[in-house]
């Protein structure tokens, strides 16, 4: 059933006003339309009718000019009189055509015009042109005969009468239009009054409906509250409100208050009843039975067992003392050790267990009609002085409510004191009985003392044996003390072994980095040189092979870096550098780094940043950027079509959990990366955050990857004080959400970080070339060389390569020889020193660090110290990059430091700087 739409009082009033305003607006539109229509008709009358009369007059004027010119010429014979005739003869037809076109909607008038045109043409043909021609021929006799008959006069009279009839018709048409315009104006007035009445009526109806809905609802709430008040403490009545507005909110809040008060009353009543039931009970089993019966009645539990702690040779044992709804011997196991089963585990951890998914093999609840499996199990330990002295297990056919759990918890808080009191009273009673028995026995012994001397002697012997036993126990205690000391030493030895293992792990990872990066360095350098194909000796396929080898080498390097990062995170030795980060630049950075990926895959990239996101936050920007890039890379990898959306917003205060509020932070940010890709099954949501894990085998085969990215992201997020959540559905896409605090006051206590062991440091350059360049940190900032000096800086320079790996020597020697340099090689520090003593001076040395016989550190120290070559540039190259190796290289005498695998552009750039200087 759909949720009823909320319709508040404010909304009702606003909607009422809106309806009135809309009605007024509609009335205004209708009125404006009518007025516009009137204006158009008025303009038509003015423009059309005046134009018709004007054109009619002009045609008559032309005709009059023609007649005047004709008669003047005939009388005087002067040609000047023909000018108005000729001008009018050429103009009257233009005005006629315009008038005819203007009357295209009046065929009758057009027919009259056609008759007028015919009459004019007849006059011209019969009277105008012939008389002028006769005058030109000076034929006076025929002219005199013509004017005696004068047929032109009759034509003129006909034309004038036709024009008079034409004007009369037009005048009547104009009067008719004016009359229609007046009638329409009157209708508009009537319509305006009707609209005004209609809007007023609607306004009144809306006002009445709104006021009744508000007042009636308030009356209903008021009557309900009065009925509850008159019920004298009966709180079961509830306010029912049909409307969905603020009055309903008031009713719901009142109902919630009544429910809370009712629950508190129920809780206090049952708690008081449970406390009073313990009075007068002197044995634990009776107390247990009474408790199970009472608490089952209160909570609706259908089955229960009560276990009390007892001490024996095996240690603390929890023994069943009572059961509910079954025979004591059949209701579950008779006893549990600490940590054994859920009863023992609850006693060990001192915490409550609630199980709602009950297995089919659990104890069935018996009734007259059969056995029923419970739906919920509630196991709670009873504490006294922070020690578990009893464990209670309850089973119910329904799930325990929060109120029932709270009742049991509050009862248990003081129940431990009651159980301990009963046990103490039972112990006192037992000791009293034993004391009484011993007193009676001593009295009997006193009476028989004189006659039982042999018995006294036997007792003396028994005392001696007891003393011997005590001595033996003392020796046993000393032996146990020695054993404990030995166990302590054993634990210390194991702790030392753990420290050594951690050190060995760090050293192993460093050596692994060296052993992998050393051959990888040769692969990357040689494949890059083959890819460039400077000599143009390779085919396009061979160039493609070289590009694939180079790309695969970079992928392997990224995998090595991921493994080292994960190792540092797991060992707790990854530094977190908190600083200010500009969030306003984040959308541009994402757009710049991933827009080309989106275009390549034809996937839409959307970036949404809320207005309330602060411009500056405090976090580790490098780790933050790495998390965002990994999430976006995954999103594009698994999305074939659709879109990838990045949403950046601030977590509202009402959404902050208790755990989030405990962290000292300015604000919490929520960065969500949503895609429309393949999705992830729910059962894999936790698995994908583990190292080397992905959603399933098919995904791995189709999309590739190592499964380290999300694991590293998750660990980085924890280091930054946040976490990553996942929402996904197979076939519809996934949404990874990073919750991150702004840590202006810091997060990590660096004094607690253990610096005793050497940390595997180097996560080399990231995939982007810009990142690789920024990681080169020169200890000395030399002056930039001029362009002229830089053109032939490598030509004929003598360079010594010192490396124990022949593959690296071959790769470097090939690359440098192409630049015109003279290359010499040495396989360790000793050979390097011998060559420098016995050969010409070198312009630059490329020095590997890890070498047999004499490593790079010692060789550089001897070059600077014994050989006094202080200004000779030495660039240290190494694949085993520890955290402080760079500083050690510079202290040993290196001019600069580059980690393997080498980037040739980076190497040439560093060499160029030192050779020029």
mmCIF file with all atom_site columns, C-alpha atoms in Angstrom, residues 546-690:
data_model
loop_
_atom_site.group_PDB
_atom_site.id
_atom_site.type_symbol
_atom_site.label_atom_id
_atom_site.label_alt_id
_atom_site.label_comp_id
_atom_site.label_asym_id
_atom_site.label_entity_id
_atom_site.label_seq_id
_atom_site.pdbx_PDB_ins_code
_atom_site.Cartn_x
_atom_site.Cartn_y
_atom_site.Cartn_z
_atom_site.occupancy
_atom_site.B_iso_or_equiv
_atom_site.pdbx_formal_charge
_atom_site.auth_seq_id
_atom_site.auth_comp_id
_atom_site.auth_asym_id
_atom_site.auth_atom_id
_atom_site.pdbx_PDB_model_num
ATOM 1   C CA . UNK A 1 546 ? 57.961 -3.948  -27.260 1.00 0.00 ? 546 UNK A CA 1
ATOM 2   C CA . UNK A 1 547 ? 55.049 -1.770  -26.087 1.00 0.00 ? 547 UNK A CA 1
ATOM 3   C CA . UNK A 1 548 ? 53.314 -4.832  -24.619 1.00 0.00 ? 548 UNK A CA 1
ATOM 4   C CA . UNK A 1 549 ? 56.509 -5.886  -22.793 1.00 0.00 ? 549 UNK A CA 1
ATOM 5   C CA . UNK A 1 550 ? 56.953 -2.333  -21.429 1.00 0.00 ? 550 UNK A CA 1
ATOM 6   C CA . UNK A 1 551 ? 53.299 -2.127  -20.324 1.00 0.00 ? 551 UNK A CA 1
ATOM 7   C CA . UNK A 1 552 ? 53.484 -5.568  -18.660 1.00 0.00 ? 552 UNK A CA 1
ATOM 8   C CA . UNK A 1 553 ? 56.636 -4.497  -16.817 1.00 0.00 ? 553 UNK A CA 1
ATOM 9   C CA . UNK A 1 554 ? 54.867 -1.413  -15.486 1.00 0.00 ? 554 UNK A CA 1
ATOM 10  C CA . UNK A 1 555 ? 51.919 -3.585  -14.370 1.00 0.00 ? 555 UNK A CA 1
ATOM 11  C CA . UNK A 1 556 ? 54.349 -5.868  -12.525 1.00 0.00 ? 556 UNK A CA 1
ATOM 12  C CA . UNK A 1 557 ? 55.932 -2.802  -10.880 1.00 0.00 ? 557 UNK A CA 1
ATOM 13  C CA . UNK A 1 558 ? 52.490 -1.603  -9.748  1.00 0.00 ? 558 UNK A CA 1
ATOM 14  C CA . UNK A 1 559 ? 51.822 -5.076  -8.275  1.00 0.00 ? 559 UNK A CA 1
ATOM 15  C CA . UNK A 1 560 ? 55.115 -4.962  -6.327  1.00 0.00 ? 560 UNK A CA 1
ATOM 16  C CA . UNK A 1 561 ? 54.221 -1.531  -4.969  1.00 0.00 ? 561 UNK A CA 1
ATOM 17  C CA . UNK A 1 562 ? 50.734 -2.737  -3.931  1.00 0.00 ? 562 UNK A CA 1
ATOM 18  C CA . UNK A 1 563 ? 52.218 -5.713  -2.048  1.00 0.00 ? 563 UNK A CA 1
ATOM 19  C CA . UNK A 1 564 ? 54.717 -3.462  -0.250  1.00 0.00 ? 564 UNK A CA 1
ATOM 20  C CA . UNK A 1 565 ? 51.986 -0.928  0.651   1.00 0.00 ? 565 UNK A CA 1
ATOM 21  C CA . UNK A 1 566 ? 49.763 -3.698  2.015   1.00 0.00 ? 566 UNK A CA 1
ATOM 22  C CA . UNK A 1 567 ? 52.655 -5.092  4.040   1.00 0.00 ? 567 UNK A CA 1
ATOM 23  C CA . UNK A 1 568 ? 53.391 -1.670  5.561   1.00 0.00 ? 568 UNK A CA 1
ATOM 24  C CA . UNK A 1 569 ? 49.745 -1.186  6.485   1.00 0.00 ? 569 UNK A CA 1
ATOM 25  C CA . UNK A 1 570 ? 49.474 -4.627  8.101   1.00 0.00 ? 570 UNK A CA 1
ATOM 26  C CA . UNK A 1 571 ? 52.671 -4.066  10.090  1.00 0.00 ? 571 UNK A CA 1
ATOM 27  C CA . UNK A 1 572 ? 51.419 -0.675  11.309  1.00 0.00 ? 572 UNK A CA 1
ATOM 28  C CA . UNK A 1 573 ? 54.457 1.153   9.939   1.00 0.00 ? 573 UNK A CA 1
ATOM 29  C CA . UNK A 1 574 ? 52.813 3.335   7.293   1.00 0.00 ? 574 UNK A CA 1
ATOM 30  C CA . UNK A 1 575 ? 53.153 7.044   8.036   1.00 0.00 ? 575 UNK A CA 1
ATOM 31  C CA . UNK A 1 576 ? 50.030 9.190   7.804   1.00 0.00 ? 576 UNK A CA 1
ATOM 32  C CA . UNK A 1 577 ? 50.893 12.839  7.049   1.00 0.00 ? 577 UNK A CA 1
ATOM 33  C CA . UNK A 1 578 ? 47.959 15.062  7.903   1.00 0.00 ? 578 UNK A CA 1
ATOM 34  C CA . UNK A 1 579 ? 47.797 18.398  6.076   1.00 0.00 ? 579 UNK A CA 1
ATOM 35  C CA . UNK A 1 580 ? 45.317 20.747  4.451   1.00 0.00 ? 580 UNK A CA 1
ATOM 36  C CA . UNK A 1 581 ? 43.655 19.493  1.264   1.00 0.00 ? 581 UNK A CA 1
ATOM 37  C CA . UNK A 1 582 ? 41.718 21.693  -1.182  1.00 0.00 ? 582 UNK A CA 1
ATOM 38  C CA . UNK A 1 583 ? 38.404 19.923  -1.863  1.00 0.00 ? 583 UNK A CA 1
ATOM 39  C CA . UNK A 1 584 ? 37.315 22.546  -4.416  1.00 0.00 ? 584 UNK A CA 1
ATOM 40  C CA . UNK A 1 585 ? 39.969 21.201  -6.819  1.00 0.00 ? 585 UNK A CA 1
ATOM 41  C CA . UNK A 1 586 ? 38.935 17.549  -6.456  1.00 0.00 ? 586 UNK A CA 1
ATOM 42  C CA . UNK A 1 587 ? 36.264 17.536  -9.241  1.00 0.00 ? 587 UNK A CA 1
ATOM 43  C CA . UNK A 1 588 ? 38.739 19.071  -11.699 1.00 0.00 ? 588 UNK A CA 1
ATOM 44  C CA . UNK A 1 589 ? 41.397 16.516  -10.741 1.00 0.00 ? 589 UNK A CA 1
ATOM 45  C CA . UNK A 1 590 ? 38.976 13.631  -11.263 1.00 0.00 ? 590 UNK A CA 1
ATOM 46  C CA . UNK A 1 591 ? 37.854 15.097  -14.600 1.00 0.00 ? 591 UNK A CA 1
ATOM 47  C CA . UNK A 1 592 ? 41.458 15.565  -15.714 1.00 0.00 ? 592 UNK A CA 1
ATOM 48  C CA . UNK A 1 593 ? 42.590 12.044  -14.718 1.00 0.00 ? 593 UNK A CA 1
ATOM 49  C CA . UNK A 1 594 ? 39.602 9.988   -15.901 1.00 0.00 ? 594 UNK A CA 1
ATOM 50  C CA . UNK A 1 595 ? 37.843 11.890  -18.690 1.00 0.00 ? 595 UNK A CA 1
ATOM 51  C CA . UNK A 1 596 ? 40.008 10.174  -21.308 1.00 0.00 ? 596 UNK A CA 1
ATOM 52  C CA . UNK A 1 597 ? 39.187 6.781   -19.780 1.00 0.00 ? 597 UNK A CA 1
ATOM 53  C CA . UNK A 1 598 ? 35.466 7.582   -19.966 1.00 0.00 ? 598 UNK A CA 1
ATOM 54  C CA . UNK A 1 599 ? 35.791 8.673   -23.601 1.00 0.00 ? 599 UNK A CA 1
ATOM 55  C CA . UNK A 1 600 ? 37.769 5.571   -24.476 1.00 0.00 ? 600 UNK A CA 1
ATOM 56  C CA . UNK A 1 601 ? 35.165 3.215   -22.912 1.00 0.00 ? 601 UNK A CA 1
ATOM 57  C CA . UNK A 1 602 ? 32.227 5.392   -24.057 1.00 0.00 ? 602 UNK A CA 1
ATOM 58  C CA . UNK A 1 603 ? 31.011 5.641   -20.476 1.00 0.00 ? 603 UNK A CA 1
ATOM 59  C CA . UNK A 1 604 ? 29.564 8.873   -19.089 1.00 0.00 ? 604 UNK A CA 1
ATOM 60  C CA . UNK A 1 605 ? 31.492 10.432  -16.166 1.00 0.00 ? 605 UNK A CA 1
ATOM 61  C CA . UNK A 1 606 ? 29.359 12.500  -13.769 1.00 0.00 ? 606 UNK A CA 1
ATOM 62  C CA . UNK A 1 607 ? 30.784 14.506  -10.855 1.00 0.00 ? 607 UNK A CA 1
ATOM 63  C CA . UNK A 1 608 ? 28.431 16.008  -8.266  1.00 0.00 ? 608 UNK A CA 1
ATOM 64  C CA . UNK A 1 609 ? 29.772 18.176  -5.432  1.00 0.00 ? 609 UNK A CA 1
ATOM 65  C CA . UNK A 1 610 ? 27.366 19.516  -2.800  1.00 0.00 ? 610 UNK A CA 1
ATOM 66  C CA . UNK A 1 611 ? 27.435 23.181  -1.841  1.00 0.00 ? 611 UNK A CA 1
ATOM 67  C CA . UNK A 1 612 ? 28.027 22.454  1.869   1.00 0.00 ? 612 UNK A CA 1
ATOM 68  C CA . UNK A 1 613 ? 31.329 20.600  1.278   1.00 0.00 ? 613 UNK A CA 1
ATOM 69  C CA . UNK A 1 614 ? 34.109 22.683  2.901   1.00 0.00 ? 614 UNK A CA 1
ATOM 70  C CA . UNK A 1 615 ? 36.857 23.973  0.618   1.00 0.00 ? 615 UNK A CA 1
ATOM 71  C CA . UNK A 1 616 ? 39.622 22.826  2.998   1.00 0.00 ? 616 UNK A CA 1
ATOM 72  C CA . UNK A 1 617 ? 39.822 19.584  5.003   1.00 0.00 ? 617 UNK A CA 1
ATOM 73  C CA . UNK A 1 618 ? 42.684 18.025  6.993   1.00 0.00 ? 618 UNK A CA 1
ATOM 74  C CA . UNK A 1 619 ? 43.782 14.556  5.896   1.00 0.00 ? 619 UNK A CA 1
ATOM 75  C CA . UNK A 1 620 ? 46.610 12.698  4.135   1.00 0.00 ? 620 UNK A CA 1
ATOM 76  C CA . UNK A 1 621 ? 46.048 13.896  0.557   1.00 0.00 ? 621 UNK A CA 1
ATOM 77  C CA . UNK A 1 622 ? 48.271 11.233  -1.030  1.00 0.00 ? 622 UNK A CA 1
ATOM 78  C CA . UNK A 1 623 ? 46.393 8.341   0.603   1.00 0.00 ? 623 UNK A CA 1
ATOM 79  C CA . UNK A 1 624 ? 43.051 10.046  -0.083  1.00 0.00 ? 624 UNK A CA 1
ATOM 80  C CA . UNK A 1 625 ? 43.890 10.465  -3.782  1.00 0.00 ? 625 UNK A CA 1
ATOM 81  C CA . UNK A 1 626 ? 45.052 6.835   -3.952  1.00 0.00 ? 626 UNK A CA 1
ATOM 82  C CA . UNK A 1 627 ? 41.710 5.630   -2.509  1.00 0.00 ? 627 UNK A CA 1
ATOM 83  C CA . UNK A 1 628 ? 39.664 7.742   -4.954  1.00 0.00 ? 628 UNK A CA 1
ATOM 84  C CA . UNK A 1 629 ? 41.774 6.674   -7.958  1.00 0.00 ? 629 UNK A CA 1
ATOM 85  C CA . UNK A 1 630 ? 41.498 2.974   -7.031  1.00 0.00 ? 630 UNK A CA 1
ATOM 86  C CA . UNK A 1 631 ? 37.709 3.215   -6.632  1.00 0.00 ? 631 UNK A CA 1
ATOM 87  C CA . UNK A 1 632 ? 37.309 5.062   -9.953  1.00 0.00 ? 632 UNK A CA 1
ATOM 88  C CA . UNK A 1 633 ? 39.667 2.649   -11.750 1.00 0.00 ? 633 UNK A CA 1
ATOM 89  C CA . UNK A 1 634 ? 37.574 -0.286  -10.516 1.00 0.00 ? 634 UNK A CA 1
ATOM 90  C CA . UNK A 1 635 ? 34.352 1.470   -11.557 1.00 0.00 ? 635 UNK A CA 1
ATOM 91  C CA . UNK A 1 636 ? 35.585 2.033   -15.126 1.00 0.00 ? 636 UNK A CA 1
ATOM 92  C CA . UNK A 1 637 ? 37.106 -1.443  -15.316 1.00 0.00 ? 637 UNK A CA 1
ATOM 93  C CA . UNK A 1 638 ? 33.815 -3.224  -14.538 1.00 0.00 ? 638 UNK A CA 1
ATOM 94  C CA . UNK A 1 639 ? 31.484 -0.836  -16.437 1.00 0.00 ? 639 UNK A CA 1
ATOM 95  C CA . UNK A 1 640 ? 30.929 -1.581  -20.119 1.00 0.00 ? 640 UNK A CA 1
ATOM 96  C CA . UNK A 1 641 ? 28.132 0.964   -20.689 1.00 0.00 ? 641 UNK A CA 1
ATOM 97  C CA . UNK A 1 642 ? 26.132 3.547   -18.795 1.00 0.00 ? 642 UNK A CA 1
ATOM 98  C CA . UNK A 1 643 ? 27.832 5.939   -16.409 1.00 0.00 ? 643 UNK A CA 1
ATOM 99  C CA . UNK A 1 644 ? 30.218 6.351   -13.472 1.00 0.00 ? 644 UNK A CA 1
ATOM 100 C CA . UNK A 1 645 ? 29.054 8.940   -10.941 1.00 0.00 ? 645 UNK A CA 1
ATOM 101 C CA . UNK A 1 646 ? 31.163 10.580  -8.212  1.00 0.00 ? 646 UNK A CA 1
ATOM 102 C CA . UNK A 1 647 ? 29.124 12.277  -5.451  1.00 0.00 ? 647 UNK A CA 1
ATOM 103 C CA . UNK A 1 648 ? 30.870 14.440  -2.841  1.00 0.00 ? 648 UNK A CA 1
ATOM 104 C CA . UNK A 1 649 ? 28.826 15.676  0.080   1.00 0.00 ? 649 UNK A CA 1
ATOM 105 C CA . UNK A 1 650 ? 29.008 16.467  3.754   1.00 0.00 ? 650 UNK A CA 1
ATOM 106 C CA . UNK A 1 651 ? 27.417 13.995  6.182   1.00 0.00 ? 651 UNK A CA 1
ATOM 107 C CA . UNK A 1 652 ? 24.515 15.762  7.865   1.00 0.00 ? 652 UNK A CA 1
ATOM 108 C CA . UNK A 1 653 ? 24.541 15.952  11.672  1.00 0.00 ? 653 UNK A CA 1
ATOM 109 C CA . UNK A 1 654 ? 21.423 13.811  12.042  1.00 0.00 ? 654 UNK A CA 1
ATOM 110 C CA . UNK A 1 655 ? 23.150 10.988  10.109  1.00 0.00 ? 655 UNK A CA 1
ATOM 111 C CA . UNK A 1 656 ? 26.206 10.876  12.388  1.00 0.00 ? 656 UNK A CA 1
ATOM 112 C CA . UNK A 1 657 ? 26.436 7.694   14.453  1.00 0.00 ? 657 UNK A CA 1
ATOM 113 C CA . UNK A 1 658 ? 27.641 7.574   18.051  1.00 0.00 ? 658 UNK A CA 1
ATOM 114 C CA . UNK A 1 659 ? 30.997 6.208   16.911  1.00 0.00 ? 659 UNK A CA 1
ATOM 115 C CA . UNK A 1 660 ? 31.396 9.035   14.387  1.00 0.00 ? 660 UNK A CA 1
ATOM 116 C CA . UNK A 1 661 ? 30.634 11.654  17.038  1.00 0.00 ? 661 UNK A CA 1
ATOM 117 C CA . UNK A 1 662 ? 33.386 10.338  19.335  1.00 0.00 ? 662 UNK A CA 1
ATOM 118 C CA . UNK A 1 663 ? 36.079 11.299  16.798  1.00 0.00 ? 663 UNK A CA 1
ATOM 119 C CA . UNK A 1 664 ? 37.473 14.820  17.178  1.00 0.00 ? 664 UNK A CA 1
ATOM 120 C CA . UNK A 1 665 ? 36.732 16.186  13.707  1.00 0.00 ? 665 UNK A CA 1
ATOM 121 C CA . UNK A 1 666 ? 35.487 19.335  11.953  1.00 0.00 ? 666 UNK A CA 1
ATOM 122 C CA . UNK A 1 667 ? 33.117 17.421  9.724   1.00 0.00 ? 667 UNK A CA 1
ATOM 123 C CA . UNK A 1 668 ? 32.530 14.064  8.022   1.00 0.00 ? 668 UNK A CA 1
ATOM 124 C CA . UNK A 1 669 ? 32.645 13.735  4.238   1.00 0.00 ? 669 UNK A CA 1
ATOM 125 C CA . UNK A 1 670 ? 30.901 11.143  2.088   1.00 0.00 ? 670 UNK A CA 1
ATOM 126 C CA . UNK A 1 671 ? 32.490 10.361  -1.291  1.00 0.00 ? 671 UNK A CA 1
ATOM 127 C CA . UNK A 1 672 ? 30.395 7.870   -3.264  1.00 0.00 ? 672 UNK A CA 1
ATOM 128 C CA . UNK A 1 673 ? 31.573 6.235   -6.523  1.00 0.00 ? 673 UNK A CA 1
ATOM 129 C CA . UNK A 1 674 ? 28.584 4.638   -8.284  1.00 0.00 ? 674 UNK A CA 1
ATOM 130 C CA . UNK A 1 675 ? 28.696 2.681   -11.536 1.00 0.00 ? 675 UNK A CA 1
ATOM 131 C CA . UNK A 1 676 ? 26.285 0.789   -13.776 1.00 0.00 ? 676 UNK A CA 1
ATOM 132 C CA . UNK A 1 677 ? 28.612 -2.163  -14.204 1.00 0.00 ? 677 UNK A CA 1
ATOM 133 C CA . UNK A 1 678 ? 28.360 -5.889  -13.487 1.00 0.00 ? 678 UNK A CA 1
ATOM 134 C CA . UNK A 1 679 ? 27.606 -5.581  -9.751  1.00 0.00 ? 679 UNK A CA 1
ATOM 135 C CA . UNK A 1 680 ? 28.775 -7.792  -6.873  1.00 0.00 ? 680 UNK A CA 1
ATOM 136 C CA . UNK A 1 681 ? 26.799 -10.585 -5.127  1.00 0.00 ? 681 UNK A CA 1
ATOM 137 C CA . UNK A 1 682 ? 25.930 -9.861  -1.480  1.00 0.00 ? 682 UNK A CA 1
ATOM 138 C CA . UNK A 1 683 ? 27.831 -12.913 -0.251  1.00 0.00 ? 683 UNK A CA 1
ATOM 139 C CA . UNK A 1 684 ? 31.032 -11.447 -1.812  1.00 0.00 ? 684 UNK A CA 1
ATOM 140 C CA . UNK A 1 685 ? 30.758 -7.967  -0.266  1.00 0.00 ? 685 UNK A CA 1
ATOM 141 C CA . UNK A 1 686 ? 33.192 -8.716  2.570   1.00 0.00 ? 686 UNK A CA 1
ATOM 142 C CA . UNK A 1 687 ? 35.405 -11.027 0.530   1.00 0.00 ? 687 UNK A CA 1
ATOM 143 C CA . UNK A 1 688 ? 36.475 -8.395  -2.009  1.00 0.00 ? 688 UNK A CA 1
ATOM 144 C CA . UNK A 1 689 ? 38.041 -6.235  0.741   1.00 0.00 ? 689 UNK A CA 1
ATOM 145 C CA . UNK A 1 690 ? 40.480 -9.049  1.618   1.00 0.00 ? 690 UNK A CA 1
#
